[in-house]
Short mmCIF file of C-alpha atoms in Angstrom, two decimals:
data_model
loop_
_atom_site.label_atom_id
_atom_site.label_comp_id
_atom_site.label_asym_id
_atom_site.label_seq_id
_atom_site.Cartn_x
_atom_site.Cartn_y
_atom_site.Cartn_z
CA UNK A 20 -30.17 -3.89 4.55
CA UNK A 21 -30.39 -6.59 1.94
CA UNK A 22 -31.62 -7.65 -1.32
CA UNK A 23 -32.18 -6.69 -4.88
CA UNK A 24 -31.08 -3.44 -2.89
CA UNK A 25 -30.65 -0.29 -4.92
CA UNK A 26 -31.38 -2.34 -7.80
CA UNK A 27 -28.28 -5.10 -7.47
CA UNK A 28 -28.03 -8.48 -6.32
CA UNK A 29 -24.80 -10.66 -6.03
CA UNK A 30 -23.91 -14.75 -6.33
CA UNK A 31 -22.00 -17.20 -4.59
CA UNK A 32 -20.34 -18.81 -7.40
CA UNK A 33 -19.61 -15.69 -7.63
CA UNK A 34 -21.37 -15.46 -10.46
CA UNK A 35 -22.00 -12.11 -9.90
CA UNK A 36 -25.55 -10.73 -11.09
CA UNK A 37 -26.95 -8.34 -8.27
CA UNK A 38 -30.48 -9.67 -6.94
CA UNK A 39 -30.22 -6.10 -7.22
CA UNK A 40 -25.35 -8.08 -6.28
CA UNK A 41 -22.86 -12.62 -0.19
CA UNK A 42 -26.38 -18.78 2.55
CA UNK A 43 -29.31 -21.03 8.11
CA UNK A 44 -30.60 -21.49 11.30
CA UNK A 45 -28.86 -23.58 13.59
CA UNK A 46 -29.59 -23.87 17.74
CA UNK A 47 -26.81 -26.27 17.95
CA UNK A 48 -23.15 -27.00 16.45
CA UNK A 49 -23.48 -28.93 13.08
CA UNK A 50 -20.12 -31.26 13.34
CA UNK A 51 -20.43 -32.39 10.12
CA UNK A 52 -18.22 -35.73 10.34
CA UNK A 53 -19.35 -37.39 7.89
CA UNK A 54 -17.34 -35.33 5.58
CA UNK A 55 -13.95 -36.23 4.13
CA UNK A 56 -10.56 -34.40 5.12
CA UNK A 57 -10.97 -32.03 1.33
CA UNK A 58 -14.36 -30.72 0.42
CA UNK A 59 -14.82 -29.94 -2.95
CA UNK A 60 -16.96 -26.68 -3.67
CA UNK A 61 -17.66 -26.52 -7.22
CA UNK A 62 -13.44 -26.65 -7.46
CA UNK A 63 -12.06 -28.03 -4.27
CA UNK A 64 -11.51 -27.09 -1.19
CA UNK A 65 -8.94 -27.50 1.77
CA UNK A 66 -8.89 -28.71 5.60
CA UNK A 67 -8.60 -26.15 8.26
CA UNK A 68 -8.18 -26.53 11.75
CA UNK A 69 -11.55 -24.65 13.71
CA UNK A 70 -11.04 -25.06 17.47
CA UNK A 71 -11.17 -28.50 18.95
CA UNK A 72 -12.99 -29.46 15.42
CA UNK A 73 -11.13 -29.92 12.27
CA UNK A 74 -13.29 -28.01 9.85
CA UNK A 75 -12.84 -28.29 5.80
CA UNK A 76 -12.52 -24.80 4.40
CA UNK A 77 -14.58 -24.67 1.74
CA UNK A 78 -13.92 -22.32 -2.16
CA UNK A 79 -16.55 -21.63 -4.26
CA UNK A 80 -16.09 -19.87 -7.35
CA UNK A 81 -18.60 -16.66 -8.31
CA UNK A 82 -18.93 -14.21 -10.83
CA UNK A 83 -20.79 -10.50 -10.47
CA UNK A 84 -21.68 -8.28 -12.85
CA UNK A 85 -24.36 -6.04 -10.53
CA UNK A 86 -24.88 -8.43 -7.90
CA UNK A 87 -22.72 -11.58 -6.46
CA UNK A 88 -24.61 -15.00 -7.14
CA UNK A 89 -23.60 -18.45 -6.05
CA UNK A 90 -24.52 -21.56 -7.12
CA UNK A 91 -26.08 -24.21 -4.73
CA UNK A 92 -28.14 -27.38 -5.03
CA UNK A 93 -31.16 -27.27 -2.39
CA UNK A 94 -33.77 -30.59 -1.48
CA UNK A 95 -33.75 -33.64 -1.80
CA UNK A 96 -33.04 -34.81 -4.65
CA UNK A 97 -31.23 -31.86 -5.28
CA UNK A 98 -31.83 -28.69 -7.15
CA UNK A 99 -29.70 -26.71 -8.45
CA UNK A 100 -30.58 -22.83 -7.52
CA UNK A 101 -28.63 -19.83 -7.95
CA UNK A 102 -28.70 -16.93 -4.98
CA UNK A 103 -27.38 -13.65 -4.63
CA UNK A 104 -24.38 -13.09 -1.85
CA UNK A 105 -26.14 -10.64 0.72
CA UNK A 106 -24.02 -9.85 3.85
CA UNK A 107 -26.86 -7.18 4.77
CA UNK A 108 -29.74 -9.34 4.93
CA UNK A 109 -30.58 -12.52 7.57
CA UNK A 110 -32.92 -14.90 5.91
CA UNK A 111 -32.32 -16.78 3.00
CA UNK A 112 -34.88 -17.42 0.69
CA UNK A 113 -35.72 -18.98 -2.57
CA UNK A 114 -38.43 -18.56 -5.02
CA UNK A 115 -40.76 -21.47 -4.82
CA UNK A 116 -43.41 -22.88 -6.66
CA UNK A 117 -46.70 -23.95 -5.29
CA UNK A 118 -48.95 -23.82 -7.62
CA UNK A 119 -48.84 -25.62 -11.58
CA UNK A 120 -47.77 -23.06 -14.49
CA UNK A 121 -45.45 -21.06 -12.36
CA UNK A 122 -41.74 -20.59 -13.74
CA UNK A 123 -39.54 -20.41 -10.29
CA UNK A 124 -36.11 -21.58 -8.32
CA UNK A 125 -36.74 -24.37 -6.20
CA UNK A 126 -40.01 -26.44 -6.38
CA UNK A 127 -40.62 -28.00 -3.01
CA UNK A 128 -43.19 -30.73 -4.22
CA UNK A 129 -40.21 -32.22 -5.30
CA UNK A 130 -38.24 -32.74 -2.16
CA UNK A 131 -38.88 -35.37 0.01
CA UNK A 132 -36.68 -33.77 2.32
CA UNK A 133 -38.92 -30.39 2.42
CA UNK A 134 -41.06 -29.16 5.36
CA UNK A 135 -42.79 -26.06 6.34
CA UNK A 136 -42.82 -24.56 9.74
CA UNK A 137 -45.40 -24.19 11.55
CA UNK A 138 -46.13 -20.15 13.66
CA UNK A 139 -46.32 -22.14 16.94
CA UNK A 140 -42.42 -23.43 16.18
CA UNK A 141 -40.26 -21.63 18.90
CA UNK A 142 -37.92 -20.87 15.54
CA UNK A 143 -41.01 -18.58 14.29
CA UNK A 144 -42.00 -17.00 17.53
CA UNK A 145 -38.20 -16.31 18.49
CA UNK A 146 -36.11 -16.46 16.12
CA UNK A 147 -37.53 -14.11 13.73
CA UNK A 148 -37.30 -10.91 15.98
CA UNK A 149 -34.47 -9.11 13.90
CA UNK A 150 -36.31 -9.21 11.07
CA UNK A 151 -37.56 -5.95 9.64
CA UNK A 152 -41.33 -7.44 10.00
CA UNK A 153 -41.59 -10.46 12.10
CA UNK A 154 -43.30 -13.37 11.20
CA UNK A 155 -46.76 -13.48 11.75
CA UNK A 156 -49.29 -16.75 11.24
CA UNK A 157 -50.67 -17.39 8.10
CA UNK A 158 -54.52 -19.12 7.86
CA UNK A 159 -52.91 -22.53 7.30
CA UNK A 160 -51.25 -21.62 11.14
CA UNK A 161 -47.58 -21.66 9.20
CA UNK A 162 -44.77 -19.44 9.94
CA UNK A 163 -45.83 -15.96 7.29
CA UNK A 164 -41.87 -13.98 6.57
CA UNK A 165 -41.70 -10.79 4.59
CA UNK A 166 -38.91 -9.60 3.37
CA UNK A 167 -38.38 -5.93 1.92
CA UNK A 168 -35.87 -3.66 1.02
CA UNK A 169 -34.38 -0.29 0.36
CA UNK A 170 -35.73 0.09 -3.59
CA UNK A 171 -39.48 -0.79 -2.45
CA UNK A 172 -39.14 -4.64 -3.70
CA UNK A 173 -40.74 -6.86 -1.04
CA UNK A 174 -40.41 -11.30 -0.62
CA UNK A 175 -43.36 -13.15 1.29
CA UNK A 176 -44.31 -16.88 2.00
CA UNK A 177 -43.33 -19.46 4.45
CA UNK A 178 -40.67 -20.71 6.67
CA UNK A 179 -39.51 -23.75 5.53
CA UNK A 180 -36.56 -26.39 5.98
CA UNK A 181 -34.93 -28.31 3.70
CA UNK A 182 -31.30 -29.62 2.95
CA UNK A 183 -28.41 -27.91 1.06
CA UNK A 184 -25.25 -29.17 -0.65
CA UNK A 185 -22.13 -26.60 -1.20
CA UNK A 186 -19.49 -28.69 -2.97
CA UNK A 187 -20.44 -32.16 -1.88
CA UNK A 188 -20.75 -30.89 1.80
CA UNK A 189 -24.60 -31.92 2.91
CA UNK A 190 -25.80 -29.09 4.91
CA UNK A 191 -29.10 -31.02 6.23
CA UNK A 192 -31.88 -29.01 8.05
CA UNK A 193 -31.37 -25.52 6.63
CA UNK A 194 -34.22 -22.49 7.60
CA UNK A 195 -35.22 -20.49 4.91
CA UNK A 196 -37.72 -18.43 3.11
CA UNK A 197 -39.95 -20.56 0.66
CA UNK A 198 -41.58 -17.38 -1.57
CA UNK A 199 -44.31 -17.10 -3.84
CA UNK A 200 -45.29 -13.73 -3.80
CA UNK A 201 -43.53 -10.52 -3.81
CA UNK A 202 -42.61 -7.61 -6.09
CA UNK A 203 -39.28 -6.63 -7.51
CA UNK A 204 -38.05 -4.10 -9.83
CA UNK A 205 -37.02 -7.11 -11.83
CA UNK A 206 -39.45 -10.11 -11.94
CA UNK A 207 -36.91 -12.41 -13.87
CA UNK A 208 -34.84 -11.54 -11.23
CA UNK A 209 -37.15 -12.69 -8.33
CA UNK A 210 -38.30 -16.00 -10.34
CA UNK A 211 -35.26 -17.29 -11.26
CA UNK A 212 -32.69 -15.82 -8.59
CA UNK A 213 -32.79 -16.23 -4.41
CA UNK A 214 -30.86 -14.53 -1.67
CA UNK A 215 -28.02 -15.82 0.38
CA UNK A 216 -28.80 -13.89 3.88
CA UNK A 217 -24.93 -13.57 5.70
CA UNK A 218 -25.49 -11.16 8.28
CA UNK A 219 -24.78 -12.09 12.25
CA UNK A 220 -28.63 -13.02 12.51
CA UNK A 221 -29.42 -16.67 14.16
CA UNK A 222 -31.41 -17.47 10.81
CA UNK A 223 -28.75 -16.33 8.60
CA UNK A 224 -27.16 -19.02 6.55
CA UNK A 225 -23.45 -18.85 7.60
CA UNK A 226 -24.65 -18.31 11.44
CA UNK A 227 -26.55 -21.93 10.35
CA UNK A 228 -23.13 -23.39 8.87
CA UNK A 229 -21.29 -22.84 12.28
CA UNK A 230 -18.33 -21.58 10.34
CA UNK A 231 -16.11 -19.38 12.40
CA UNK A 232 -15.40 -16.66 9.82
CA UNK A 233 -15.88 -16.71 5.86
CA UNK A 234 -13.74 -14.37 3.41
CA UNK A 235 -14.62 -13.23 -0.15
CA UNK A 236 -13.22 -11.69 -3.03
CA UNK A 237 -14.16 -9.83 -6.14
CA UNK A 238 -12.61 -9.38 -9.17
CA UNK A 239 -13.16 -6.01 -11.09
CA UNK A 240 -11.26 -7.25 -13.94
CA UNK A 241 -13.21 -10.54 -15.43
CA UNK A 242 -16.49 -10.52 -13.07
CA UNK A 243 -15.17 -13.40 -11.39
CA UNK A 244 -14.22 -14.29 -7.79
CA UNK A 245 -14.09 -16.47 -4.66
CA UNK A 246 -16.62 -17.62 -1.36
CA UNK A 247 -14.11 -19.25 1.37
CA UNK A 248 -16.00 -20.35 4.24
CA UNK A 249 -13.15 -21.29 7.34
CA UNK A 250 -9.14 -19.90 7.84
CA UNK A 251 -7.36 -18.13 5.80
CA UNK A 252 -3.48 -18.92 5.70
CA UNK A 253 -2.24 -18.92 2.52
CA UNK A 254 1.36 -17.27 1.79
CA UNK A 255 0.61 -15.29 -1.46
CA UNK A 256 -2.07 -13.18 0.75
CA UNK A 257 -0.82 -10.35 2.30
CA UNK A 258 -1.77 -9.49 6.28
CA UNK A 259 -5.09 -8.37 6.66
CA UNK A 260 -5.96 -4.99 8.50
CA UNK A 261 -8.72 -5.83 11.19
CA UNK A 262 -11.59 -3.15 11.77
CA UNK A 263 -14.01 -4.35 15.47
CA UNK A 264 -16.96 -4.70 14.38
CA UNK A 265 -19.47 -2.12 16.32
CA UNK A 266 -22.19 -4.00 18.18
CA UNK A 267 -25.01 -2.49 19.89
CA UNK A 268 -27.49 -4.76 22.10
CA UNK A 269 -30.47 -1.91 23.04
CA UNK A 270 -33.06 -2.24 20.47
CA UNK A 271 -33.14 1.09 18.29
CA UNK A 272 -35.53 1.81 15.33
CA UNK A 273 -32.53 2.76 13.06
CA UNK A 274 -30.11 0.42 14.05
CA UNK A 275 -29.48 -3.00 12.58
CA UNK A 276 -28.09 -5.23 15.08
CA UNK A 277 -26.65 -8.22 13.06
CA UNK A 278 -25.45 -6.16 10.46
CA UNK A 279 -21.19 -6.64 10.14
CA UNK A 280 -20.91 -2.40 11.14
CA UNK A 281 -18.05 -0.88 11.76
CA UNK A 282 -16.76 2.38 12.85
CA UNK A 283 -15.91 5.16 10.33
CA UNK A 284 -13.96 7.59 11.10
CA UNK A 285 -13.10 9.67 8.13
CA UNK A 286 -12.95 10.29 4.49
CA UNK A 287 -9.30 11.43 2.63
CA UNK A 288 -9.58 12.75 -1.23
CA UNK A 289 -5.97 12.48 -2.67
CA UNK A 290 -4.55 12.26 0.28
CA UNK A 291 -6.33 15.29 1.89
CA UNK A 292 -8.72 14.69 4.87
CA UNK A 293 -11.88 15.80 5.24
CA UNK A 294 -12.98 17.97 7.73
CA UNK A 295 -15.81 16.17 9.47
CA UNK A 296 -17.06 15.99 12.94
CA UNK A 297 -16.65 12.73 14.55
CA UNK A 298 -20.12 12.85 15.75
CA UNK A 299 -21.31 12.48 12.57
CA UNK A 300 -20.03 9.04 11.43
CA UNK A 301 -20.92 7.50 14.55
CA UNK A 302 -24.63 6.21 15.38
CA UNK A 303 -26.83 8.66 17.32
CA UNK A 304 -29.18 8.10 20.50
CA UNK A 305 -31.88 6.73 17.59
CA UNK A 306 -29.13 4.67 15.74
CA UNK A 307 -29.03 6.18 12.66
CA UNK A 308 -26.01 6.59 11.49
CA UNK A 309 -24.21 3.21 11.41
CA UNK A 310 -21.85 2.08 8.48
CA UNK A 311 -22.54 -1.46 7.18
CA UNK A 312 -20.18 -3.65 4.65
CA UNK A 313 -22.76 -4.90 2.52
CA UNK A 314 -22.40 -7.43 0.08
CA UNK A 315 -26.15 -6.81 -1.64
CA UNK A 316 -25.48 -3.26 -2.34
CA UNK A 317 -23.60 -2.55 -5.51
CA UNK A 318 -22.30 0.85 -4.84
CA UNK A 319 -21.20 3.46 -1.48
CA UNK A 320 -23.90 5.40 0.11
CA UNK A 321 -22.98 8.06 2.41
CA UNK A 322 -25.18 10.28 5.10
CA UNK A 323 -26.06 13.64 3.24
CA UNK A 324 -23.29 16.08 4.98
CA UNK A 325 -20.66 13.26 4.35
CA UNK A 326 -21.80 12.86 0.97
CA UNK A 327 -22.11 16.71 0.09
CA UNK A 328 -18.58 16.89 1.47
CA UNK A 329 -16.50 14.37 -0.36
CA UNK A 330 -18.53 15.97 -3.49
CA UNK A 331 -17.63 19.09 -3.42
CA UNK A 332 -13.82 17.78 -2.77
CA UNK A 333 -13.68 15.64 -5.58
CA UNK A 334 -15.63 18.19 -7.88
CA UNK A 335 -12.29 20.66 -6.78
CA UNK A 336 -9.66 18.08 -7.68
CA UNK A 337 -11.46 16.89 -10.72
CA UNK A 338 -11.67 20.57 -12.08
CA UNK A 339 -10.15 20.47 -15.50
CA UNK A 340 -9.57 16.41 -15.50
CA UNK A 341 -13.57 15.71 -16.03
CA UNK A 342 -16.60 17.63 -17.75
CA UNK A 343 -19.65 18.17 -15.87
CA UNK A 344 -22.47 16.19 -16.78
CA UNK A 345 -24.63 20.07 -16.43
CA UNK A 346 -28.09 18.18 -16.05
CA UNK A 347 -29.33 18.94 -12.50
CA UNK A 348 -32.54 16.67 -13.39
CA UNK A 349 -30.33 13.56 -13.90
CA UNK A 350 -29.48 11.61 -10.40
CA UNK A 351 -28.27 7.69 -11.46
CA UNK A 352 -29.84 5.53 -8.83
CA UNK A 353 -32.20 8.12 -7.38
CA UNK A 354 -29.04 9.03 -5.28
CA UNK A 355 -26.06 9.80 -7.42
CA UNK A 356 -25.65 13.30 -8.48
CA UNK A 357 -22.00 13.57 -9.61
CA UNK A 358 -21.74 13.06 -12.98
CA UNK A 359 -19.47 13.19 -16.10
CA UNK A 360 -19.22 13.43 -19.83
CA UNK A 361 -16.44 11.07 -21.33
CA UNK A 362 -16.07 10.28 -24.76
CA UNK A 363 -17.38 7.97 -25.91
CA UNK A 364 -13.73 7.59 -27.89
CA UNK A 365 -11.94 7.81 -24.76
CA UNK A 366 -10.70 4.45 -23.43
CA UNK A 367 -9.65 5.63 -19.95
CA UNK A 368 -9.69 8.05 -17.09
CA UNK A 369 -7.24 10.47 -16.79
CA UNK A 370 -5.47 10.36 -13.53
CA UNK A 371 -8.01 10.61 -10.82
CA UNK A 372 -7.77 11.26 -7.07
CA UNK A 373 -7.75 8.06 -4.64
CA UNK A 374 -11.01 8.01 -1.96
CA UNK A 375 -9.95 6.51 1.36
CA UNK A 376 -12.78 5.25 3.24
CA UNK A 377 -10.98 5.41 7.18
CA UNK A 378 -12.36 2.76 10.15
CA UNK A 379 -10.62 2.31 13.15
CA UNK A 380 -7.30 0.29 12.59
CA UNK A 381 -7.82 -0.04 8.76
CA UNK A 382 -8.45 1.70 4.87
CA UNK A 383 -10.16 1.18 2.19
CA UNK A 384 -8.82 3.22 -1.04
CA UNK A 385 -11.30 3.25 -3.64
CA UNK A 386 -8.93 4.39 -7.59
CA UNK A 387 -9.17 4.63 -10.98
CA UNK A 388 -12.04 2.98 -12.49
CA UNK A 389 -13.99 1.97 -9.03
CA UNK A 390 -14.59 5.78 -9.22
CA UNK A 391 -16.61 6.47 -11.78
CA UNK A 392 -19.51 4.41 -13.77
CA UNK A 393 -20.44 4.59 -17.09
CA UNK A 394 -24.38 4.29 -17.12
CA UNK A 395 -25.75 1.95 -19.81
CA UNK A 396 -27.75 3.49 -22.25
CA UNK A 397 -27.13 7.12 -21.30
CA UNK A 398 -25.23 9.10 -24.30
CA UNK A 399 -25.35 13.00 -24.01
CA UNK A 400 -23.84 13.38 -28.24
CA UNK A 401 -20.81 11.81 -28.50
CA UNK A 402 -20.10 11.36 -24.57
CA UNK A 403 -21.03 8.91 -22.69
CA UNK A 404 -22.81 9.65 -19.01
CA UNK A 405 -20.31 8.14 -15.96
CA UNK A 406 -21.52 8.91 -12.63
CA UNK A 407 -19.34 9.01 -9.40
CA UNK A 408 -19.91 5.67 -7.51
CA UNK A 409 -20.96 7.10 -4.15
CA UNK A 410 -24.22 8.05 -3.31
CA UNK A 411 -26.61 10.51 -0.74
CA UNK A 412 -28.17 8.26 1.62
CA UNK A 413 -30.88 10.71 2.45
CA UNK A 414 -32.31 10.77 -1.16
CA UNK A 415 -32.89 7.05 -0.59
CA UNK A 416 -34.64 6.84 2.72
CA UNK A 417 -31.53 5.08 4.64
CA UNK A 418 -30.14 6.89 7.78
CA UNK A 419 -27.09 4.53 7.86
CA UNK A 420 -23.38 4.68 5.66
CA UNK A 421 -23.31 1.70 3.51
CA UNK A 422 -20.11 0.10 1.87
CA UNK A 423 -21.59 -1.16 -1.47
CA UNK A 424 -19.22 -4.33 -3.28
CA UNK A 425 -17.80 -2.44 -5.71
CA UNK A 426 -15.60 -0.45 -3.35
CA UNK A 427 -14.63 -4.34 -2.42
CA UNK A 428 -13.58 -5.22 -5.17
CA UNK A 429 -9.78 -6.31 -5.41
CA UNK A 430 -10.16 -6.52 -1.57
CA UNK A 431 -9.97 -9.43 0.49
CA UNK A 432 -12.93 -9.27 2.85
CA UNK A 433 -12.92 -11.65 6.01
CA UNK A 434 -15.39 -11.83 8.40
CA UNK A 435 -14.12 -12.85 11.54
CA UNK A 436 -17.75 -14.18 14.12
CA UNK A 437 -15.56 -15.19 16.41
CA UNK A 438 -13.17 -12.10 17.01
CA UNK A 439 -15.62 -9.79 15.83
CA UNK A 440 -13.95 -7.91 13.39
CA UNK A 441 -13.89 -7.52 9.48
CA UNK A 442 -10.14 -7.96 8.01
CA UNK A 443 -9.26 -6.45 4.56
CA UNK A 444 -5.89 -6.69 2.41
CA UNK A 445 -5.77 -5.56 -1.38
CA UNK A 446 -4.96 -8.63 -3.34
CA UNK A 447 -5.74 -9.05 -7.12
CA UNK A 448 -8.71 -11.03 -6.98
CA UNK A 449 -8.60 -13.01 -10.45
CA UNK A 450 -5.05 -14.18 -9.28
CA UNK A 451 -6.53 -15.11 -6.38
CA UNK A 452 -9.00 -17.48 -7.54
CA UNK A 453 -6.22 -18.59 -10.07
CA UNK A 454 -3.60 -19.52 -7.02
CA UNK A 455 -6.95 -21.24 -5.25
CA UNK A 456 -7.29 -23.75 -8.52
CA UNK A 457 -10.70 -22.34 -9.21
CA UNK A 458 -9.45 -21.40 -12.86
CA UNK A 459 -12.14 -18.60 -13.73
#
């Protein structure tokens, strides 16, 4: 799905700021051994064993507020850039300047290390086949990428390569998107942030990295949290619940093949399950219908039936808890109709009923304040506007179930290439980073 999606964007420090809140394309193995035993990312890092290669595993620190950013440091000599944390999206890119007088991210006329690739590369004609819009050939006969998304804002300019540094680790050689033009709901946001594409796509930057699975988690206390790129074994974190990952090879016009989907299977509201048919959380004949954990999408979107479901449920257990927002013409998000008055006094919910998001052979239970949120700016009297953080797929144009990274947060999310599969445990997330020595 992608960037500055639904208006969020996230970083990999995780300095979390949502390009509306997840970094390249490799043919071969990268055995980086010129690298000591301990990376440092930002903090430090520790030594895993990967297979037959002893690979470091590698923290960075990041902080979110609507989208996940991380910090990186891209050409030679290096620049320091800041992209958003996309697990829906393939290609990286960064906002580049070309021409004098233009503020941007990365300036390539000033890496020696920089070079653009040309449409006749085998990595444009190939390569670029799961993208939305495939590259095409520009009039200077160099690889032309466009990027859009679900809220309408679009990314376009050249394939490029250059080199990237996480931590002191050299990553030489990295694809990416070099942009100059585009549109976005927030121009400061495409000028000064870029997008960290994680999905299973060849271009994608962790496919580029080689890493066998990489694990995040965010904080909903302090906007804060962790990037870990290799194993996970540490003894504070509890066992993970593994979900397969769903993977379809035929080429359908609403299915996303290197998206991490999984397969839903229900929906309980304070411990009561919905009644759904299973044929409806599963992808049809067209594949529409897939659910996707997606790291550039702030909150949950749900098909309409699903959605129109779980309202009504949570409207029944919420009668008498929550007042009624009463404006039919308000929708947060252009897909969130569920809304509440709360005082503006009031400094917290009352007791709310749990949503359990259910996938084969694992939860997710979405409480207390991941339920509701407040909308900035929107004050009906002396009440403040909070709207229910699941949306209606249909109103936005998206015929798939998407698991936004707020429902993540206080998760641990590991995403396992090799054993396809996506592992979650609850763990408090600012401890987390605390017991990693990040110190955010």
């Amino acid at each position: 799905m992608g960037t500055s999606k639904f208006n969020q964007i996230l970083l990999l420090f995780f300095h979390l700021h949502l390009l509306q809140i997840s970094c390249s394309v490799f043919v071969h193995s990268k055995k980086q051994s010129n690298l000591s035993p301990t990376i440092m990312f930002e903090l430090k890092s520790q030594q895993i064993p990967s297979g037959s290669i002893r690979r470091p595993t590698s923290k960075l620190p990041f902080h979110h507020n609507v989208s996940l950013t991380v910090s990186l440091l891209a050409g030679t000599p290096p620049q320091r850039v800041t992209m958003v944390l996309d697990t829906g999206s393939e290609l990286s890119w960064l906002h580049c300047k070309k021409t004098p007088n233009v503020n941007s991210l990365f300036n390539p006329l000033h890496s020696t290390s920089y070079s653009q690739i040309p449409c006749s590369s085998p990595v444009c004609q190939t390569r670029t086949r799961d993208f939305t819009i495939p590259a095409s050939c520009d009039p200077n006969k160099l690889c032309h990428v466009l990027v859009s998304y679900a809220d309408a804002s679009s990314m376009e300019g050249t394939l490029a390569m250059d080199n990237f540094q996480m931590g002191g680790s050299s990553i030489p050689g990295t694809f990416f998107g070099c942009m100059d033009q585009g549109f976005s709901s927030s121009e400061s946001d495409s000028m000064t942030t870029g997008l960290l594409g994680m999905n299973r796509g060849s271009l994608s930057f962790v496919t580029q990295m080689n890493y066998p699975k990489f694990s995040y988690c965010i904080s909903g206390r302090d906007a804060s949290g962790v990037l870990l790129f290799g194993e996970v074994n540490f003894a504070w974190l509890k066992p993970r619940s593994y979900t397969p990952m769903v993977k379809i090879t035929s080429h359908l016009p609403y299915y996303d093949r290197v998206a991490y989907s999984v397969q839903f299977e229900g929906i309980k509201v304070g411990g009561k399950i919905l009644s759904l048919p299973k044929s409806i959380l599963q992808p049809d004949h067209t594949g529409a219908g897939q659910t996707m954990v997606d790291s550039g999408t702030q909150f949950t979107f749900l098909l309409g039936p699903v959605y129109t479901a779980l309202k009504n449920e949570y409207l029944a257990q919420t009668r008498g808890k929550l007042k009624e927002l009463g404006d039919p013409n308000f929708v947060f998000q252009g897909a969130m109709d569920l809304c509440y008055r709360v005082p503006l006094t009031q400094k917290s919910y009352p007791v709310l009923p749990t949503v359990t998001l259910m996938f084969k052979d694992a939860e997710m239970s979405v409480s207390a304040e991941r339920l509701l949120y407040r909308v900035p700016g929107e004050v009906r009297g002396s009440d403040g506007v909070h709207c229910f953080t699941f949306g209606n797929s249909d109103l936005l144009g998206v015929e798939a179930y998407i698991i936004g990274h707020h429902h993540q947060q206080n998760m641990w999310m590991e995403f396992d290439l090799v054993q396809s599969r996506v592992g979650l445990a609850e763990v408090r997330c600012d401890l987390a980073s605390q017991r990693l020595g990040l110190g955010l």
